[in-house]
PDB file of C-alpha atoms in Angstrom:
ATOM      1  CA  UNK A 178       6.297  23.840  -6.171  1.00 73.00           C
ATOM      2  CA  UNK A 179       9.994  24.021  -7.327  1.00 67.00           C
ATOM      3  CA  UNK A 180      10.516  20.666  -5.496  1.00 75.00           C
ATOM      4  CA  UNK A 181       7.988  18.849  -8.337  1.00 76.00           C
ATOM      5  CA  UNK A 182      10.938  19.901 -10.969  1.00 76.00           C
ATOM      6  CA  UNK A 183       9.664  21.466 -13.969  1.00 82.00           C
ATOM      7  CA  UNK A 184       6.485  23.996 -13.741  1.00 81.00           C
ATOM      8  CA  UNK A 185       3.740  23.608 -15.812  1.00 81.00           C
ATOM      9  CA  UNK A 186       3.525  26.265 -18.646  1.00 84.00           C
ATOM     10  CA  UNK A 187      -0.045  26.980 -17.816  1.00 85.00           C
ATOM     11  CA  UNK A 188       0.956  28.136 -14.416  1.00 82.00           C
ATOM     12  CA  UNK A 189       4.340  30.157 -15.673  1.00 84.00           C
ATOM     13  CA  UNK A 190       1.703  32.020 -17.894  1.00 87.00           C
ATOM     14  CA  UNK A 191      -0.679  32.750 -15.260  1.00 84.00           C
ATOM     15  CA  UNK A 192       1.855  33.531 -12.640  1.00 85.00           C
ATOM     16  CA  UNK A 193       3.108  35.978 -15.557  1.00 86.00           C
ATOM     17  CA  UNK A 194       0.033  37.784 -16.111  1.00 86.00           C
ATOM     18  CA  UNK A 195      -0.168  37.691 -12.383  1.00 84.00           C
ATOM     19  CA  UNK A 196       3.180  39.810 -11.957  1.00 84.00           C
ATOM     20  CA  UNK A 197       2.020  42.234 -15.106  1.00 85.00           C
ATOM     21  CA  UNK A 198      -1.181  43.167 -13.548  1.00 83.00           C
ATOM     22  CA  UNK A 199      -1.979  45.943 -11.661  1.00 86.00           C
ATOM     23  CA  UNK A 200      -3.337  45.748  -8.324  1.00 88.00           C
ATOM     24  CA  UNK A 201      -6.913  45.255  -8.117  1.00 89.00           C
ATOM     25  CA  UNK A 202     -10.011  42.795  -8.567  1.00 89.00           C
ATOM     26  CA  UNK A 203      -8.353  41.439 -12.090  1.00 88.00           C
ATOM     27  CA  UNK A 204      -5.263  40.965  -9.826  1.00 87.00           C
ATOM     28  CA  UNK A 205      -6.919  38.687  -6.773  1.00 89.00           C
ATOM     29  CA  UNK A 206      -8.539  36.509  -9.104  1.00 90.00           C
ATOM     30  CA  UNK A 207      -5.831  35.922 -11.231  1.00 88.00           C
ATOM     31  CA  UNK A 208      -4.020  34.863  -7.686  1.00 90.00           C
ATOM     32  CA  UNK A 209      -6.826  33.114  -6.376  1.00 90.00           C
ATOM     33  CA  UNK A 210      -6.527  30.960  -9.680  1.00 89.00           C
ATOM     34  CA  UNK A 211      -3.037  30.591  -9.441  1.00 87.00           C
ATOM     35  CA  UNK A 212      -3.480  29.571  -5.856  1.00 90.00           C
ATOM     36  CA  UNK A 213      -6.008  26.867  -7.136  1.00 91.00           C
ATOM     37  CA  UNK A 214      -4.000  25.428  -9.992  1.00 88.00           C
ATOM     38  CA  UNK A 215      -0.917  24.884  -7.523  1.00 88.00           C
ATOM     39  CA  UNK A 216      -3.204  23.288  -5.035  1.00 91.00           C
ATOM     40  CA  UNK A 217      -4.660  21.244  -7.987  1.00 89.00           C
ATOM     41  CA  UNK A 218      -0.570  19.935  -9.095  1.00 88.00           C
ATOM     42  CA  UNK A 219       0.497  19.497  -5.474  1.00 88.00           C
ATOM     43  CA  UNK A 220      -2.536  17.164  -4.484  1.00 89.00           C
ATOM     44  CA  UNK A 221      -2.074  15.265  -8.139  1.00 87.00           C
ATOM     45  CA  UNK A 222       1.487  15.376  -6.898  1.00 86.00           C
ATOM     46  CA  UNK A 223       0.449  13.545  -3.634  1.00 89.00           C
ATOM     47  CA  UNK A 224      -1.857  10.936  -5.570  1.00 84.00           C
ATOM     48  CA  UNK A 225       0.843  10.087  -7.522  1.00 83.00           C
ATOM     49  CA  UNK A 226       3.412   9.772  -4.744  1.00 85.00           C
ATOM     50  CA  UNK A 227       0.567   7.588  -2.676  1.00 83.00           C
ATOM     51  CA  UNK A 228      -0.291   5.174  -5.265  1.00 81.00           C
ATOM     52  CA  UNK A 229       3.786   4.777  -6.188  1.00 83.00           C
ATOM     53  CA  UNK A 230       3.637   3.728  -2.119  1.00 85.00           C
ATOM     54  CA  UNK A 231       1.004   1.343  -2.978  1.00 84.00           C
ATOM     55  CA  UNK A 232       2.243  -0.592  -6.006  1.00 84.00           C
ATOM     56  CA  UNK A 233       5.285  -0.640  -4.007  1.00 87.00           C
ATOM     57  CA  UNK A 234       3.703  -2.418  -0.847  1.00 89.00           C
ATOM     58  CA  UNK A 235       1.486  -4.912  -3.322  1.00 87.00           C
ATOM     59  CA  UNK A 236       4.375  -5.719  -5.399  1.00 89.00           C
ATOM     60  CA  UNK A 237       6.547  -6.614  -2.090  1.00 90.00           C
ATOM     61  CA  UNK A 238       3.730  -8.369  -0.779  1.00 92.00           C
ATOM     62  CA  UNK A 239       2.994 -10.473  -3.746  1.00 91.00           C
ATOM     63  CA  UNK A 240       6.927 -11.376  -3.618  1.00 91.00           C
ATOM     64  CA  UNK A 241       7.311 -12.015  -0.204  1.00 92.00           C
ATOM     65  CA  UNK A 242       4.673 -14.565  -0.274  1.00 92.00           C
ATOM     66  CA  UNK A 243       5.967 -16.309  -2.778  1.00 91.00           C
ATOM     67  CA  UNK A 244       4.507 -15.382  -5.982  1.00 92.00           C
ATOM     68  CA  UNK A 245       6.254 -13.829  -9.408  1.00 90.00           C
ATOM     69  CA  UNK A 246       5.327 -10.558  -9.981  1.00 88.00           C
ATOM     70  CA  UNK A 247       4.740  -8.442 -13.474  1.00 83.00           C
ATOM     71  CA  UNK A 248       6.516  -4.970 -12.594  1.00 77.00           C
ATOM     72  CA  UNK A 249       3.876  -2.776 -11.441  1.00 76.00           C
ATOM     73  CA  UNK A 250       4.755   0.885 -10.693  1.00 65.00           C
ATOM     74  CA  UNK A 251       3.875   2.474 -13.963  1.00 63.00           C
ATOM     75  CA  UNK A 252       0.851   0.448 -14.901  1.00 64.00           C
ATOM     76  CA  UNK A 253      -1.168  -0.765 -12.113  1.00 66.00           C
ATOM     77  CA  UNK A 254      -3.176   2.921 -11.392  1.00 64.00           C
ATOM     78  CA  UNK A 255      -3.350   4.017 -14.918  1.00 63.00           C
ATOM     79  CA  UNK A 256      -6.726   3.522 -16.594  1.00 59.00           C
ATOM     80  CA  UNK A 257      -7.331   0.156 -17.517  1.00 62.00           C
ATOM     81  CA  UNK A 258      -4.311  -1.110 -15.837  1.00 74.00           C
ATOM     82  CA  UNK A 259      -3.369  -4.425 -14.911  1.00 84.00           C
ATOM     83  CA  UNK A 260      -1.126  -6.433 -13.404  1.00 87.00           C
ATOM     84  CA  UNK A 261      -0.487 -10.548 -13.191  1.00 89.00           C
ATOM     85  CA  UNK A 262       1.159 -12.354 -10.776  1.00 91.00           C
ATOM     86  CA  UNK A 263       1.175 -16.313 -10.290  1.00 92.00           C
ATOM     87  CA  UNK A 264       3.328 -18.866  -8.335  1.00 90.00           C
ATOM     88  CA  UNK A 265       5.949 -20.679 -10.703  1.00 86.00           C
ATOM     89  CA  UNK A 266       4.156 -24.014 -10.202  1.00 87.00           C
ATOM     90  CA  UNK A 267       0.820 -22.583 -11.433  1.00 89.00           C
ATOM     91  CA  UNK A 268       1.668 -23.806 -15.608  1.00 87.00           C
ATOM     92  CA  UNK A 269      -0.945 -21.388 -17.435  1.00 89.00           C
ATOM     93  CA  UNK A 270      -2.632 -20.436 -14.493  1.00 92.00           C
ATOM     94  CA  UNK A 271      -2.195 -16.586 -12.789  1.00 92.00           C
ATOM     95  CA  UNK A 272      -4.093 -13.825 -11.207  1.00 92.00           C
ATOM     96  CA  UNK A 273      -5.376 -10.679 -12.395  1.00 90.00           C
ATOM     97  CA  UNK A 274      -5.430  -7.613 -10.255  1.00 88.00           C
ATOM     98  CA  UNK A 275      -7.409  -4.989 -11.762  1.00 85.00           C
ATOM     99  CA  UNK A 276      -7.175  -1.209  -9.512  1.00 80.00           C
ATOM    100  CA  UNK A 277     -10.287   0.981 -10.536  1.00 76.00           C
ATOM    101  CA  UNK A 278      -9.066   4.729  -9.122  1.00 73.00           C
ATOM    102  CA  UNK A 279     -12.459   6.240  -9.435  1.00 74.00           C
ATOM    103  CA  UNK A 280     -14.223   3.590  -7.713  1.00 73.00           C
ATOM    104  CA  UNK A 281     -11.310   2.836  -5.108  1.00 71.00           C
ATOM    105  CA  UNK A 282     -11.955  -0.485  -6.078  1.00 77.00           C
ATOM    106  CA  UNK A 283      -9.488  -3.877  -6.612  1.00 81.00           C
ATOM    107  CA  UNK A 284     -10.440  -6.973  -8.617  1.00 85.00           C
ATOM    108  CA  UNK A 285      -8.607 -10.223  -8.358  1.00 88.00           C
ATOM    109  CA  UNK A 286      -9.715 -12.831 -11.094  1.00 89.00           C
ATOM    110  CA  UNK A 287      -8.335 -16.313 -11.780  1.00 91.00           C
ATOM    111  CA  UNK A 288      -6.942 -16.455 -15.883  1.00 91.00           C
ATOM    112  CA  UNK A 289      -5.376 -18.971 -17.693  1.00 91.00           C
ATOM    113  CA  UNK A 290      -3.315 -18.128 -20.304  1.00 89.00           C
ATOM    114  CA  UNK A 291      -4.790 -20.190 -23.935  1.00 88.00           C
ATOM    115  CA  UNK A 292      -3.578 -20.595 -27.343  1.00 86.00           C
ATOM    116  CA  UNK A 293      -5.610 -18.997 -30.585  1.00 83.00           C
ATOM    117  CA  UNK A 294      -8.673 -20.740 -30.984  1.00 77.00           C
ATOM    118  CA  UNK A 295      -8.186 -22.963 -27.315  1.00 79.00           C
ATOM    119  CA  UNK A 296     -11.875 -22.352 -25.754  1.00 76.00           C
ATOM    120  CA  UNK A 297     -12.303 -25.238 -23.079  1.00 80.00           C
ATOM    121  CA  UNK A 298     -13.139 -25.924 -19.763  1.00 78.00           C
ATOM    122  CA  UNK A 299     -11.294 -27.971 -17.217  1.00 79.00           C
ATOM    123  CA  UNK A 300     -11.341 -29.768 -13.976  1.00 80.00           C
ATOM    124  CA  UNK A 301      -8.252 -27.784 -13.250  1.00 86.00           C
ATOM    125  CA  UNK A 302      -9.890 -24.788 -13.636  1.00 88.00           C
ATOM    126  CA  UNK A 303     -11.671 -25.125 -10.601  1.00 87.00           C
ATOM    127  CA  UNK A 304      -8.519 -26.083  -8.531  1.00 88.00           C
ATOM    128  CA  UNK A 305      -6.990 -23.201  -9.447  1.00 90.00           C
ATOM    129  CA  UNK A 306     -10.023 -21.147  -8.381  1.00 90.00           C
ATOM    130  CA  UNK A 307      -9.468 -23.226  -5.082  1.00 89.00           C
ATOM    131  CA  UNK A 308      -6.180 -22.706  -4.392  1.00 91.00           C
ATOM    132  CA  UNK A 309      -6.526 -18.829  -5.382  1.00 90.00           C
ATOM    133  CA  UNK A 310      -9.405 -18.924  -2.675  1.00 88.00           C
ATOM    134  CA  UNK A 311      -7.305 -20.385   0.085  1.00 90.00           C
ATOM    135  CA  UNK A 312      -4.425 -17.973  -0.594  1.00 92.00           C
ATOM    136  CA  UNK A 313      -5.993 -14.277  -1.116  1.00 91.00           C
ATOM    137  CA  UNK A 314      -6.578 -14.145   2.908  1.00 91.00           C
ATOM    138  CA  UNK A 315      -2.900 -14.546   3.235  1.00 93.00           C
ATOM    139  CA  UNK A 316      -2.224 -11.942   0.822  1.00 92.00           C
ATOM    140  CA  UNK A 317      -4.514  -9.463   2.872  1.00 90.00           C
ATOM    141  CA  UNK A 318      -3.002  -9.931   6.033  1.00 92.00           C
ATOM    142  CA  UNK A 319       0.783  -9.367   4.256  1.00 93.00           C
ATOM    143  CA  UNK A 320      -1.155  -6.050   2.878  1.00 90.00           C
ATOM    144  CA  UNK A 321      -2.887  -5.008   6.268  1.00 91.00           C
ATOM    145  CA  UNK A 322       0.473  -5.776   7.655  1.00 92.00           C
ATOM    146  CA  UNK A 323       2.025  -2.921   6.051  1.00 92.00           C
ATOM    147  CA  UNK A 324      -0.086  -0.271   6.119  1.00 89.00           C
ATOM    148  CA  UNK A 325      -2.465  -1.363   2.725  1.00 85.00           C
ATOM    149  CA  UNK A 326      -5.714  -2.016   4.143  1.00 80.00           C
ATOM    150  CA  UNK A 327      -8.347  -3.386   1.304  1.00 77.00           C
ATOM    151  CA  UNK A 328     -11.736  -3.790   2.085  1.00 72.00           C
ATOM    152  CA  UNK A 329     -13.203  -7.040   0.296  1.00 74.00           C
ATOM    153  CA  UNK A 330     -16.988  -5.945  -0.577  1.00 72.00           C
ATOM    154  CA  UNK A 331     -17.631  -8.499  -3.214  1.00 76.00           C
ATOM    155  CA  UNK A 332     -16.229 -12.138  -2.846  1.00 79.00           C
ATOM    156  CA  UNK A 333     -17.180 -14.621  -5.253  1.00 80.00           C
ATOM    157  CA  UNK A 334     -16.221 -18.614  -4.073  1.00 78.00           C
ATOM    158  CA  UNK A 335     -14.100 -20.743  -6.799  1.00 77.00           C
ATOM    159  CA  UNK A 336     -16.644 -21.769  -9.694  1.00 76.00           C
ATOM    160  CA  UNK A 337     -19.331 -19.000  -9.384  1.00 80.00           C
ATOM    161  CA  UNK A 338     -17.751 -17.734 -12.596  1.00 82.00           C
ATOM    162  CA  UNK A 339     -15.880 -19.447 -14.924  1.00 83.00           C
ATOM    163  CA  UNK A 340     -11.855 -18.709 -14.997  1.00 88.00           C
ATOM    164  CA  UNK A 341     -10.942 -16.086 -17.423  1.00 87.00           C
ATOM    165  CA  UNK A 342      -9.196 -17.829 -20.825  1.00 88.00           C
ATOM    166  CA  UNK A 343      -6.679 -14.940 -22.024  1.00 86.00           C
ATOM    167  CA  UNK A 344      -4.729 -15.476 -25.121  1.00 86.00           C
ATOM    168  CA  UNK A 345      -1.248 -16.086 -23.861  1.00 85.00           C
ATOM    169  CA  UNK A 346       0.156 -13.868 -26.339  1.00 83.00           C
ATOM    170  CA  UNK A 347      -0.898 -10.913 -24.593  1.00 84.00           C
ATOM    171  CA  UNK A 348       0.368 -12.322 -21.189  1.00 83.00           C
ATOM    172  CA  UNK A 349       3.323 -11.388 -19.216  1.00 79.00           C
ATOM    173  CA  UNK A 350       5.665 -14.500 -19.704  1.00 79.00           C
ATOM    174  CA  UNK A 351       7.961 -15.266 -16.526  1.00 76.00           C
ATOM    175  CA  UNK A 352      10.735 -17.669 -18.204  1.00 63.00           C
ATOM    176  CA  UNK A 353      13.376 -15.801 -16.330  1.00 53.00           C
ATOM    177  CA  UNK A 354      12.212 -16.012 -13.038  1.00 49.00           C
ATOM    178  CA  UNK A 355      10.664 -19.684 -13.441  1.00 48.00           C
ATOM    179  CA  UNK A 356      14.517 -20.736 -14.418  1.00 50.00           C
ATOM    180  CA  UNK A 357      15.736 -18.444 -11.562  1.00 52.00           C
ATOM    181  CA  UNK A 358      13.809 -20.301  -9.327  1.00 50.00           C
ATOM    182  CA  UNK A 359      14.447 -23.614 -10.301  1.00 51.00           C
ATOM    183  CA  UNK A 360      18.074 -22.771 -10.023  1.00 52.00           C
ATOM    184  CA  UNK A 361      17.453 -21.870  -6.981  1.00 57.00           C
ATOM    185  CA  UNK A 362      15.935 -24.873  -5.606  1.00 56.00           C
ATOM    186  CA  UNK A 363      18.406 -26.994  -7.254  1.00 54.00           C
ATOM    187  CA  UNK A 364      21.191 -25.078  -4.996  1.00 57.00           C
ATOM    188  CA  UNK A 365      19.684 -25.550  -1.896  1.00 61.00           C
ATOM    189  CA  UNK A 366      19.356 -29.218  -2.264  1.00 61.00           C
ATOM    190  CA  UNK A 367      21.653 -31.204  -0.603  1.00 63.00           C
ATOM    191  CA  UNK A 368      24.563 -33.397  -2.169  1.00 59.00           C
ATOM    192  CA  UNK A 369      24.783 -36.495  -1.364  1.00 56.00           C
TER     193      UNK A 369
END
């Protein structure tokens, strides 16, 4: 396990008592234990390394096809994490991915970002739901594509729920990359 840098003290201290003991029956199951919690650290070890993979191949994904994505590596398999992504045309509009590890589950949700207090419902609500809708086979594909199969159990059409209204404040803002964009386009247009 030297490769996985520092070794947990837990494991110095039983691989310590380990070397102290005499041999024996206190001896094997101090090494069968040791053997365990080694196991145990290199198959966290691999989890870890796996779902790195993943964020990696969702967040390329999500790019490639065009949308702007919240940097996901650190936050998208911890508990409760999250991660938004939207198209730079979508105003308050974006998607929520939601990863449940236990389950093996992912959760895609239309939001709109709202100001304190903002509570209603609009027409455009639905076309975002709509245009979501259209685009999430896309997005599968890209993923199947590379390796990220995701099997959809659950698929709700646009306007079976109501789009998610999420205080903005609490929302990843993508200024930079909304100007980057736009500065973009505005060099690959022509002069005339």
């Amino acid at each position: 396990i030297a490769h996985l840098g520092e070794v947990p003290e837990p494991l110095k201290l039983l691989a310590q008592d380990l070397s102290l003991a005499l041999p024996g029956p206190h001896a094997d199951m101090l090494a069968t234990e040791l053997r365990l919690q080694v196991q145990q650290l290199l198959d966290a070890e691999l989890q870890r390394q796996v779902q790195e993979a993943q964020a990696l191949i969702i967040e390329q994904s999500l790019k490639d096809l065009g949308y702007q994505v919240e940097e996901i590596r650190e936050t998208l398999f911890v508990e409760g994490g999250v991660v938004h992504f939207r198209r730079s045309d979508w105003g308050a509009y974006m998607v929520r991915l939601r990863i449940d590890t236990k389950q093996g589950t992912a959760n895609f949700n239309v939001i709109r970002a709202v100001a304190e207090g903002e509570n209603e419902r609009s027409v455009a609500d639905h076309i975002a739901e709509d245009r979501w809708c259209s685009e999430f086979p896309a997005l599968l594909k890209a993923l199947e594509a590379r390796g990220l199969s995701l099997q959809v159990t659950r698929r709700l059409e646009a306007g079976e729920l109501p789009v998610q209204l999420v205080l903005a404040s609490k929302l990843p803002q993508f200024h930079e990359e909304e100007q980057r964009s736009q500065q973009q386009q505005l060099r690959q247009r022509p002069l005339q």
